[in-house]
Amino acid sequence: MSKIIQISSLMFMLMLSLAVSAQEIVLAFTDTLGRATSLDGTARSKMLIRNMARADVNQAMFLIKTKTVTNNTVERLAFYNETGQLLVNAGHHPSMVIRQKSFGYPIDIMRANGILEPYENYRKHVHFPYLYGNSDPAVLAQLQQFLAEHNYLPTYVTTRVHDDYMNQLYQARVLSGRSVDIRAIEKAYVSMVVKAVTRYDARAQMMLGFSPRQVLLLHENDLAAYCIIGVIDELNKLGFKIISPEKVFTDPISNPYFKSGFSATGYMAYVTGLPEEKPIWYEIANQKDKEEIHGYLHEQGLDSMYAQ
């Protein structure tokens, strides 16, 4: 009987700790160290960090595919490190996500680890696409075992948007030499991101009865640099608090995903013990995704950005 009481107490403490962390969000960025577009790459990185700081957010999580670390980008990586951002191993070669040979994944992760190891704010956190898709169970198990044996630390993402597609439309507009209403685009961008966050929160509250912590994955692009203050301000107005990823991913008590392995994408499996269906995320926006984004642009009178 005492053991049952002990387990119940632990579950109660877990639920209490999750409830206390209600409506907390970690910011994460992918496609980091990308090429210059309408903004120079270095200018974009500095604007993004400066604007986050202006909104009182001093740390985000940056997923680094180390093939993008070159003589032209290494200073940007150093800048992220110097400003205290959490650097995460996202593998070395982008095409590794579609390879099927299991031995290739550890080699790719170790190669990236070797490049990132000298940086103070890299601590062997890993975010590898193969962990989160409809992966081959045997290959996935081998990869999870490798990561555990070599002391890599898990990360996860709960909420994503195709902000890269909106940015593509924006870049095409700039390249064509046509005028750009950046304030209207900012409103569309903020609406798109906030809708994704509130949609996840509403679904989670319905299933779990509380608001679990979210990790919001955006792309390091020009629109993110321009609009991140608006995103943070609007989320704050709705009661969401942006927190440091270091608080989540370096603390096994505050991060229950340390218990459930490297492939966690939601709270349900950990809280209920039931199997979790992994959401399929397509890196390139499909027609439905595009139409949803067109809707946000339409609300701001920006139909000409996507009209053929």
Short mmCIF file of C-alpha atoms in Angstrom, two decimals:
data_model
loop_
_atom_site.label_atom_id
_atom_site.label_comp_id
_atom_site.label_asym_id
_atom_site.label_seq_id
_atom_site.Cartn_x
_atom_site.Cartn_y
_atom_site.Cartn_z
CA MET A 1 0.00 0.00 0.00
CA SER A 2 2.83 2.41 0.91
CA LYS A 3 4.35 1.87 -2.54
CA ILE A 4 1.06 2.81 -4.21
CA ILE A 5 0.85 5.94 -2.07
CA GLN A 6 4.45 6.78 -2.98
CA ILE A 7 3.76 6.43 -6.72
CA SER A 8 0.60 8.52 -6.38
CA SER A 9 2.54 11.21 -4.56
CA LEU A 10 5.17 11.27 -7.29
CA MET A 11 2.50 11.61 -9.97
CA PHE A 12 0.83 14.39 -7.99
CA MET A 13 4.14 16.25 -7.67
CA LEU A 14 4.74 15.83 -11.40
CA MET A 15 1.30 17.20 -12.28
CA LEU A 16 1.82 20.06 -9.83
CA SER A 17 5.22 20.94 -11.31
CA LEU A 18 3.78 20.86 -14.83
CA ALA A 19 0.87 23.03 -13.77
CA VAL A 20 3.25 25.54 -12.20
CA SER A 21 5.09 25.75 -15.52
CA ALA A 22 1.81 26.51 -17.30
CA GLN A 23 1.99 28.54 -20.50
CA GLU A 24 5.78 28.63 -20.59
CA ILE A 25 7.47 28.68 -23.99
CA VAL A 26 11.02 28.08 -25.19
CA LEU A 27 12.06 29.74 -28.45
CA ALA A 28 14.07 27.59 -30.86
CA PHE A 29 15.46 28.33 -34.32
CA THR A 30 16.36 26.09 -37.22
CA ASP A 31 17.95 26.84 -40.63
CA THR A 32 20.57 28.75 -38.69
CA LEU A 33 23.63 30.30 -40.35
CA GLY A 34 21.73 30.55 -43.65
CA ARG A 35 22.85 32.65 -46.59
CA ALA A 36 22.25 36.37 -46.94
CA THR A 37 18.90 37.38 -48.43
CA SER A 38 17.39 40.86 -48.14
CA LEU A 39 19.42 41.03 -44.93
CA ASP A 40 23.08 40.14 -44.69
CA GLY A 41 23.43 36.93 -42.66
CA THR A 42 25.47 38.57 -39.90
CA ALA A 43 23.08 41.51 -39.71
CA ARG A 44 20.15 39.09 -39.45
CA SER A 45 21.75 37.16 -36.58
CA LYS A 46 22.56 40.35 -34.67
CA MET A 47 19.10 41.83 -35.25
CA LEU A 48 17.43 38.63 -34.03
CA ILE A 49 19.43 38.50 -30.79
CA ARG A 50 19.13 42.25 -30.21
CA ASN A 51 15.36 42.20 -30.71
CA MET A 52 14.90 39.21 -28.42
CA ALA A 53 16.89 41.05 -25.75
CA ARG A 54 14.72 44.16 -26.24
CA ALA A 55 11.75 41.92 -25.41
CA ASP A 56 13.57 40.59 -22.31
CA VAL A 57 14.41 37.19 -23.82
CA ASN A 58 18.12 36.48 -23.43
CA GLN A 59 18.38 32.88 -24.55
CA ALA A 60 16.91 30.73 -27.31
CA MET A 61 17.84 27.31 -28.67
CA PHE A 62 19.69 27.26 -32.02
CA LEU A 63 19.76 24.00 -33.98
CA ILE A 64 23.09 23.86 -35.81
CA LYS A 65 23.66 21.71 -38.91
CA THR A 66 27.42 21.97 -38.92
CA LYS A 67 27.85 21.75 -42.69
CA THR A 68 26.73 25.39 -42.63
CA VAL A 69 29.70 26.32 -40.41
CA THR A 70 32.14 27.86 -42.89
CA ASN A 71 34.68 30.66 -42.96
CA ASN A 72 31.78 32.97 -43.79
CA THR A 73 29.51 31.85 -40.94
CA VAL A 74 31.82 30.85 -38.10
CA GLU A 75 31.70 34.37 -36.64
CA ARG A 76 27.91 34.15 -36.46
CA LEU A 77 28.16 30.85 -34.58
CA ALA A 78 30.67 32.45 -32.21
CA PHE A 79 28.26 35.37 -31.75
CA TYR A 80 25.44 33.03 -30.74
CA ASN A 81 27.78 31.33 -28.31
CA GLU A 82 29.07 34.62 -26.85
CA THR A 83 25.55 35.94 -26.30
CA GLY A 84 24.62 32.83 -24.30
CA GLN A 85 22.37 31.03 -26.77
CA LEU A 86 21.99 27.26 -26.30
CA LEU A 87 23.69 25.52 -29.25
CA VAL A 88 22.22 22.16 -30.27
CA ASN A 89 23.69 19.41 -32.45
CA ALA A 90 21.37 18.95 -35.45
CA GLY A 91 23.80 16.71 -37.32
CA HIS A 92 26.31 17.64 -39.98
CA HIS A 93 24.77 16.96 -43.38
CA PRO A 94 21.16 18.03 -44.10
CA SER A 95 20.54 15.06 -46.40
CA MET A 96 21.12 12.63 -43.52
CA VAL A 97 17.41 12.87 -42.68
CA ILE A 98 16.55 10.63 -45.65
CA ARG A 99 19.32 8.07 -45.36
CA GLN A 100 18.43 4.59 -44.18
CA LYS A 101 21.77 3.06 -43.13
CA SER A 102 21.90 3.14 -39.36
CA PHE A 103 25.69 3.47 -39.10
CA GLY A 104 25.56 6.80 -40.95
CA TYR A 105 23.60 8.60 -38.25
CA PRO A 106 26.09 8.20 -35.38
CA ILE A 107 28.94 9.22 -37.68
CA ASP A 108 27.03 12.33 -38.72
CA ILE A 109 26.22 13.27 -35.12
CA MET A 110 29.82 12.70 -33.97
CA ARG A 111 31.13 14.82 -36.83
CA ALA A 112 28.86 17.68 -35.78
CA ASN A 113 29.85 17.14 -32.14
CA GLY A 114 33.52 17.60 -33.04
CA ILE A 115 32.81 20.98 -34.65
CA LEU A 116 30.58 22.25 -31.83
CA GLU A 117 32.59 20.91 -28.88
CA PRO A 118 34.86 23.97 -28.51
CA TYR A 119 31.87 26.25 -27.88
CA GLU A 120 30.99 26.92 -24.25
CA ASN A 121 27.22 26.92 -24.83
CA TYR A 122 27.18 23.57 -26.63
CA ARG A 123 26.58 20.79 -24.11
CA LYS A 124 25.87 17.76 -26.30
CA HIS A 125 22.19 18.47 -26.71
CA VAL A 126 20.97 16.83 -29.88
CA HIS A 127 17.96 17.37 -32.14
CA PHE A 128 18.09 14.93 -35.02
CA PRO A 129 15.19 14.69 -37.52
CA TYR A 130 15.25 10.88 -37.73
CA LEU A 131 14.26 10.71 -34.07
CA TYR A 132 10.94 12.44 -34.59
CA GLY A 133 9.49 11.07 -37.84
CA ASN A 134 8.04 7.72 -38.84
CA SER A 135 11.40 6.07 -38.35
CA ASP A 136 12.37 2.43 -38.82
CA PRO A 137 12.01 0.97 -35.27
CA ALA A 138 15.24 -1.02 -35.45
CA VAL A 139 17.31 1.89 -36.73
CA LEU A 140 15.66 4.23 -34.24
CA ALA A 141 16.45 1.93 -31.31
CA GLN A 142 20.11 1.73 -32.37
CA LEU A 143 20.32 5.50 -32.64
CA GLN A 144 18.70 6.04 -29.24
CA GLN A 145 21.11 3.55 -27.67
CA PHE A 146 24.09 5.30 -29.27
CA LEU A 147 22.97 8.71 -27.96
CA ALA A 148 22.43 7.38 -24.43
CA GLU A 149 25.75 5.53 -24.33
CA HIS A 150 27.65 8.62 -25.50
CA ASN A 151 25.97 10.98 -23.02
CA TYR A 152 24.05 13.12 -25.48
CA LEU A 153 21.15 15.07 -24.02
CA PRO A 154 17.63 15.11 -25.52
CA THR A 155 15.69 18.09 -26.79
CA TYR A 156 12.24 18.27 -28.29
CA VAL A 157 9.92 20.56 -30.24
CA THR A 158 6.16 20.77 -29.69
CA THR A 159 5.05 23.60 -31.97
CA ARG A 160 6.15 24.50 -35.51
CA VAL A 161 4.97 26.81 -38.26
CA HIS A 162 5.90 27.25 -41.90
CA ASP A 163 7.28 30.73 -41.35
CA ASP A 164 9.89 29.83 -43.96
CA TYR A 165 7.17 29.89 -46.62
CA MET A 166 5.98 33.35 -45.60
CA ASN A 167 9.60 34.48 -45.68
CA GLN A 168 9.98 33.09 -49.22
CA LEU A 169 7.01 35.17 -50.36
CA TYR A 170 8.53 38.22 -48.69
CA GLN A 171 11.93 37.65 -50.33
CA ALA A 172 10.31 37.28 -53.76
CA ARG A 173 8.52 40.58 -53.20
CA VAL A 174 11.73 42.37 -52.25
CA LEU A 175 13.65 40.84 -55.16
CA SER A 176 11.01 42.04 -57.62
CA GLY A 177 11.53 45.61 -56.46
CA ARG A 178 7.92 46.04 -55.37
CA SER A 179 6.94 47.95 -52.23
CA VAL A 180 6.65 46.03 -48.95
CA ASP A 181 4.38 46.96 -46.05
CA ILE A 182 6.55 45.50 -43.31
CA ARG A 183 4.06 46.41 -40.56
CA ALA A 184 1.29 44.48 -42.29
CA ILE A 185 3.62 41.51 -42.84
CA GLU A 186 4.60 41.64 -39.17
CA LYS A 187 0.93 41.41 -38.15
CA ALA A 188 0.43 38.41 -40.44
CA TYR A 189 3.58 36.73 -39.10
CA VAL A 190 2.60 37.32 -35.47
CA SER A 191 -0.92 36.00 -36.10
CA MET A 192 0.47 32.86 -37.75
CA VAL A 193 2.83 32.06 -34.86
CA VAL A 194 0.42 32.96 -32.03
CA LYS A 195 -2.35 30.87 -33.63
CA ALA A 196 -0.05 27.83 -33.67
CA VAL A 197 0.83 28.34 -30.00
CA THR A 198 -2.74 28.85 -28.80
CA ARG A 199 -3.99 25.93 -30.92
CA TYR A 200 -1.46 23.59 -29.27
CA ASP A 201 -2.29 24.97 -25.83
CA ALA A 202 -6.04 24.49 -26.30
CA ARG A 203 -5.61 20.90 -27.49
CA ALA A 204 -3.24 20.09 -24.63
CA GLN A 205 -5.57 21.60 -22.03
CA MET A 206 -8.46 19.54 -23.38
CA MET A 207 -6.39 16.32 -23.20
CA LEU A 208 -4.39 16.93 -20.04
CA GLY A 209 -6.28 19.54 -18.05
CA PHE A 210 -3.32 21.95 -17.91
CA SER A 211 -1.04 23.92 -20.21
CA PRO A 212 2.20 22.01 -20.82
CA ARG A 213 5.42 23.79 -21.65
CA GLN A 214 5.88 24.43 -25.37
CA VAL A 215 9.03 24.56 -27.48
CA LEU A 216 8.28 26.79 -30.46
CA LEU A 217 10.47 26.16 -33.52
CA LEU A 218 10.91 29.07 -35.93
CA HIS A 219 13.36 29.59 -38.80
CA GLU A 220 16.30 31.95 -38.55
CA ASN A 221 15.22 34.23 -41.38
CA ASP A 222 14.59 37.89 -42.06
CA LEU A 223 10.96 37.87 -40.92
CA ALA A 224 11.90 36.25 -37.62
CA ALA A 225 14.51 38.95 -37.04
CA TYR A 226 12.02 41.72 -37.86
CA CYS A 227 8.98 40.27 -36.09
CA ILE A 228 10.23 38.45 -32.99
CA ILE A 229 9.45 41.38 -30.68
CA GLY A 230 5.85 41.40 -31.90
CA VAL A 231 5.57 37.64 -31.35
CA ILE A 232 6.95 37.84 -27.80
CA ASP A 233 4.80 40.86 -26.89
CA GLU A 234 1.61 39.23 -28.15
CA LEU A 235 2.36 35.95 -26.36
CA ASN A 236 3.03 37.86 -23.16
CA LYS A 237 -0.32 39.65 -23.50
CA LEU A 238 -2.02 36.24 -23.71
CA GLY A 239 -0.32 35.07 -20.53
CA PHE A 240 2.52 33.05 -22.05
CA LYS A 241 6.00 33.45 -20.60
CA ILE A 242 9.17 32.93 -22.65
CA ILE A 243 11.71 30.95 -20.63
CA SER A 244 15.31 29.93 -21.11
CA PRO A 245 15.86 26.59 -22.90
CA GLU A 246 18.74 25.93 -20.54
CA LYS A 247 16.22 25.70 -17.68
CA VAL A 248 14.39 22.98 -19.60
CA PHE A 249 17.04 20.93 -21.30
CA THR A 250 19.76 20.83 -18.65
CA ASP A 251 17.52 19.94 -15.71
CA PRO A 252 16.26 16.32 -15.57
CA ILE A 253 13.69 17.27 -12.92
CA SER A 254 12.04 20.08 -14.89
CA ASN A 255 12.31 18.12 -18.13
CA PRO A 256 10.32 14.86 -17.95
CA TYR A 257 11.54 13.99 -21.44
CA PHE A 258 14.76 12.80 -19.87
CA LYS A 259 12.68 9.89 -18.64
CA SER A 260 10.97 9.05 -21.90
CA GLY A 261 13.87 9.11 -24.31
CA PHE A 262 15.18 11.05 -27.29
CA SER A 263 12.08 10.80 -29.46
CA ALA A 264 9.51 12.48 -27.23
CA THR A 265 7.25 14.99 -28.96
CA GLY A 266 4.48 15.43 -26.41
CA TYR A 267 3.48 14.95 -22.79
CA MET A 268 0.87 12.24 -23.25
CA ALA A 269 3.18 9.23 -23.26
CA TYR A 270 4.95 10.33 -20.09
CA VAL A 271 1.87 11.38 -18.12
CA THR A 272 -0.50 8.57 -19.16
CA GLY A 273 1.84 5.73 -20.11
CA LEU A 274 -0.11 5.35 -23.34
CA PRO A 275 1.68 5.12 -26.71
CA GLU A 276 2.02 8.42 -28.50
CA GLU A 277 1.30 8.88 -32.17
CA LYS A 278 4.10 10.97 -33.61
CA PRO A 279 2.91 13.90 -35.69
CA ILE A 280 4.20 13.92 -39.25
CA TRP A 281 5.82 17.23 -40.09
CA TYR A 282 6.66 18.02 -43.69
CA GLU A 283 9.63 20.37 -43.94
CA ILE A 284 8.22 21.96 -47.09
CA ALA A 285 4.80 23.60 -46.84
CA ASN A 286 2.08 21.68 -48.66
CA GLN A 287 -0.91 23.30 -50.37
CA LYS A 288 -3.00 23.29 -47.19
CA ASP A 289 -0.17 24.96 -45.24
CA LYS A 290 0.22 27.57 -47.97
CA GLU A 291 -3.49 28.35 -48.04
CA GLU A 292 -3.50 28.88 -44.28
CA ILE A 293 -0.60 31.33 -44.58
CA HIS A 294 -2.34 33.06 -47.49
CA GLY A 295 -5.24 33.57 -45.10
CA TYR A 296 -3.06 35.43 -42.60
CA LEU A 297 -1.69 37.61 -45.41
CA HIS A 298 -5.21 38.23 -46.75
CA GLU A 299 -6.32 39.52 -43.35
CA GLN A 300 -3.68 42.26 -43.69
CA GLY A 301 -4.53 43.14 -47.31
CA LEU A 302 -1.41 41.39 -48.66
CA ASP A 303 -3.07 39.22 -51.33
CA SER A 304 -0.59 40.43 -53.95
CA MET A 305 2.23 38.63 -52.10
CA TYR A 306 0.87 35.22 -53.10
CA ALA A 307 -1.39 35.96 -56.08
CA GLN A 308 -0.11 34.46 -59.33
#
